Short mmCIF file of N, CA and C in Angstrom, two decimals:
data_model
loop_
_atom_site.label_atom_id
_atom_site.label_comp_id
_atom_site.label_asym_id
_atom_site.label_seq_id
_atom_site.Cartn_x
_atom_site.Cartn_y
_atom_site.Cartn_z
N UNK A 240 62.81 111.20 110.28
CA UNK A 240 63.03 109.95 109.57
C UNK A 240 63.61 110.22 108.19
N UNK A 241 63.20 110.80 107.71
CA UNK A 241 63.28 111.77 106.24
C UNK A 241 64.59 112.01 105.84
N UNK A 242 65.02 112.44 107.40
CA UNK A 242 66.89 113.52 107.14
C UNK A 242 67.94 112.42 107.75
N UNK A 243 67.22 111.20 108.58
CA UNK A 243 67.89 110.72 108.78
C UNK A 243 68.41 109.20 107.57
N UNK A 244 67.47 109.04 106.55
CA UNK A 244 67.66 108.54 105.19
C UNK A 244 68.22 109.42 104.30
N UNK A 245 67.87 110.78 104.30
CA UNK A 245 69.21 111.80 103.59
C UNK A 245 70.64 111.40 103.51
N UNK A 246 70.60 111.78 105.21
CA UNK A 246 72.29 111.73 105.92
C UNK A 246 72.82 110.04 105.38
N UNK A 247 72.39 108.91 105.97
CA UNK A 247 72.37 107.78 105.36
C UNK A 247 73.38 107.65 103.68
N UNK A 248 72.12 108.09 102.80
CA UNK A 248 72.47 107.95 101.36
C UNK A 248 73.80 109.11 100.98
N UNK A 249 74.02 109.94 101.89
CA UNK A 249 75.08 110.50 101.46
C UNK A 249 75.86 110.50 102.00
N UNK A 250 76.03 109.61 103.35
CA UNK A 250 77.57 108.78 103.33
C UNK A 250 77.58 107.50 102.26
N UNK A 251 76.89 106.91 101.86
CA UNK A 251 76.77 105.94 100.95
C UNK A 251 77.47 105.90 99.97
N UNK A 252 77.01 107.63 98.96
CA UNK A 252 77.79 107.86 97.93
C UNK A 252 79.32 108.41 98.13
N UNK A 253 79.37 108.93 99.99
CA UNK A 253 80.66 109.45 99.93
C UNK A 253 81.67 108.32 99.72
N UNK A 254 81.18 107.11 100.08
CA UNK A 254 81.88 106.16 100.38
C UNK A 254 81.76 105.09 98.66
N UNK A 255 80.85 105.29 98.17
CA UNK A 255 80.83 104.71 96.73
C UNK A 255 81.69 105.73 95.72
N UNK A 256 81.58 106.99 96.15
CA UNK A 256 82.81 108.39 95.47
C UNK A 256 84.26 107.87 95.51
N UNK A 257 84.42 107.51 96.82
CA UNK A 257 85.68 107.21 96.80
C UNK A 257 86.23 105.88 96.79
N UNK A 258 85.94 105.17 96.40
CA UNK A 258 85.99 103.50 96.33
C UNK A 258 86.16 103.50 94.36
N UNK A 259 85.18 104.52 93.57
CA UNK A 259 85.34 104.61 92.43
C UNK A 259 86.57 105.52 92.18
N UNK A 260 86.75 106.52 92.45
CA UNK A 260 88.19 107.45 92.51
C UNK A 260 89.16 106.73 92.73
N UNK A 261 89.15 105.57 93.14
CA UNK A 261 90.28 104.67 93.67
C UNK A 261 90.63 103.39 91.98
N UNK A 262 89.39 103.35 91.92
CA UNK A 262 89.36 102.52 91.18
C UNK A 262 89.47 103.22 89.27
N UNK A 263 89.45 104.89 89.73
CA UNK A 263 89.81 105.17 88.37
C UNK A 263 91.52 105.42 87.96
N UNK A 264 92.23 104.97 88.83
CA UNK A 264 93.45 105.02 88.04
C UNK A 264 93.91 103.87 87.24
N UNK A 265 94.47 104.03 86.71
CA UNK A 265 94.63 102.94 85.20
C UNK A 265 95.19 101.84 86.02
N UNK A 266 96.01 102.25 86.62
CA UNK A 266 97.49 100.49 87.31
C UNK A 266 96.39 100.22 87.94
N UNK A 267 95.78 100.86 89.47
CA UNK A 267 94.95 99.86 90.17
C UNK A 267 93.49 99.33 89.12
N UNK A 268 93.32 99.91 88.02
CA UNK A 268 92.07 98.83 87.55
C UNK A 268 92.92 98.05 86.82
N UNK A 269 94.19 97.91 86.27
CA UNK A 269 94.52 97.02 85.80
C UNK A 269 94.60 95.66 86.78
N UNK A 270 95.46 96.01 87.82
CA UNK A 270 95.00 95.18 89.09
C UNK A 270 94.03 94.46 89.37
N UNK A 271 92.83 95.12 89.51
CA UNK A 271 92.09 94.62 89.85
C UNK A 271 91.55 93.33 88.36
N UNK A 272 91.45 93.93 87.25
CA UNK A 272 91.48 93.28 86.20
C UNK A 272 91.82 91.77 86.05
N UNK A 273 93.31 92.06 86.63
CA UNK A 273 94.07 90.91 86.43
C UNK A 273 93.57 89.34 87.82
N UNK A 274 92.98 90.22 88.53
CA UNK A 274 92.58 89.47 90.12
C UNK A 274 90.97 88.97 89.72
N UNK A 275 90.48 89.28 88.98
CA UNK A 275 89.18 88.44 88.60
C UNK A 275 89.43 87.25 88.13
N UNK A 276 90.50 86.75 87.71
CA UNK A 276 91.07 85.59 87.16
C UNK A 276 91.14 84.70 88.53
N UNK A 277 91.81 85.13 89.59
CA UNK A 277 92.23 84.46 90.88
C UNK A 277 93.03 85.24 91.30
N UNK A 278 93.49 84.54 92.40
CA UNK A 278 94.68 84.86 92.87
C UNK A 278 95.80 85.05 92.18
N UNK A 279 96.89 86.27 92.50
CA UNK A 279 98.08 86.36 91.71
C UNK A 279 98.83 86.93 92.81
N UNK A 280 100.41 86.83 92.09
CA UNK A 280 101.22 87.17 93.33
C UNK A 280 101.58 88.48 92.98
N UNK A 281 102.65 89.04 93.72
CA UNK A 281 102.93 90.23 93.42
C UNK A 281 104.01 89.83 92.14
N UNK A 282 104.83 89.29 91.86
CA UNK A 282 105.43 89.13 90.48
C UNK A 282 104.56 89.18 89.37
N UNK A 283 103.82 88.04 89.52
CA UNK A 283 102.98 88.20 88.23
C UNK A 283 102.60 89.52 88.09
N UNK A 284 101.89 90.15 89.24
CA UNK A 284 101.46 91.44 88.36
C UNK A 284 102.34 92.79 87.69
N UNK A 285 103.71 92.32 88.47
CA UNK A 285 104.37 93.39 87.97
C UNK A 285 105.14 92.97 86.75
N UNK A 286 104.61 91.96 86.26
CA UNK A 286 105.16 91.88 84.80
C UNK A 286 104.24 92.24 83.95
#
């Protein structure tokens, strides 16, 4: 039970590792930044 909550939590973080690695490059957090507002199109963001 033990190893099988191990295994569990460390796909968890493999998958929270790389969801943040994604999210540390500057353009995609700007992205995302700009999308808390709403919806935007692809123009808007590339201005």
């Amino acid at each position: 039970m033990r190893n099988k909550k191990i295994v569990e939590l460390n796909k968890m973080a493999r998958e929270a590792s790389e969801l943040l690695a994604a999210m540390a490059n500057e353009k995609r957090l700007m992205i995302l930044c700009h999308l808390l507002d709403g919806e935007t199109s692809v123009n808007e963001l590339a201005e």
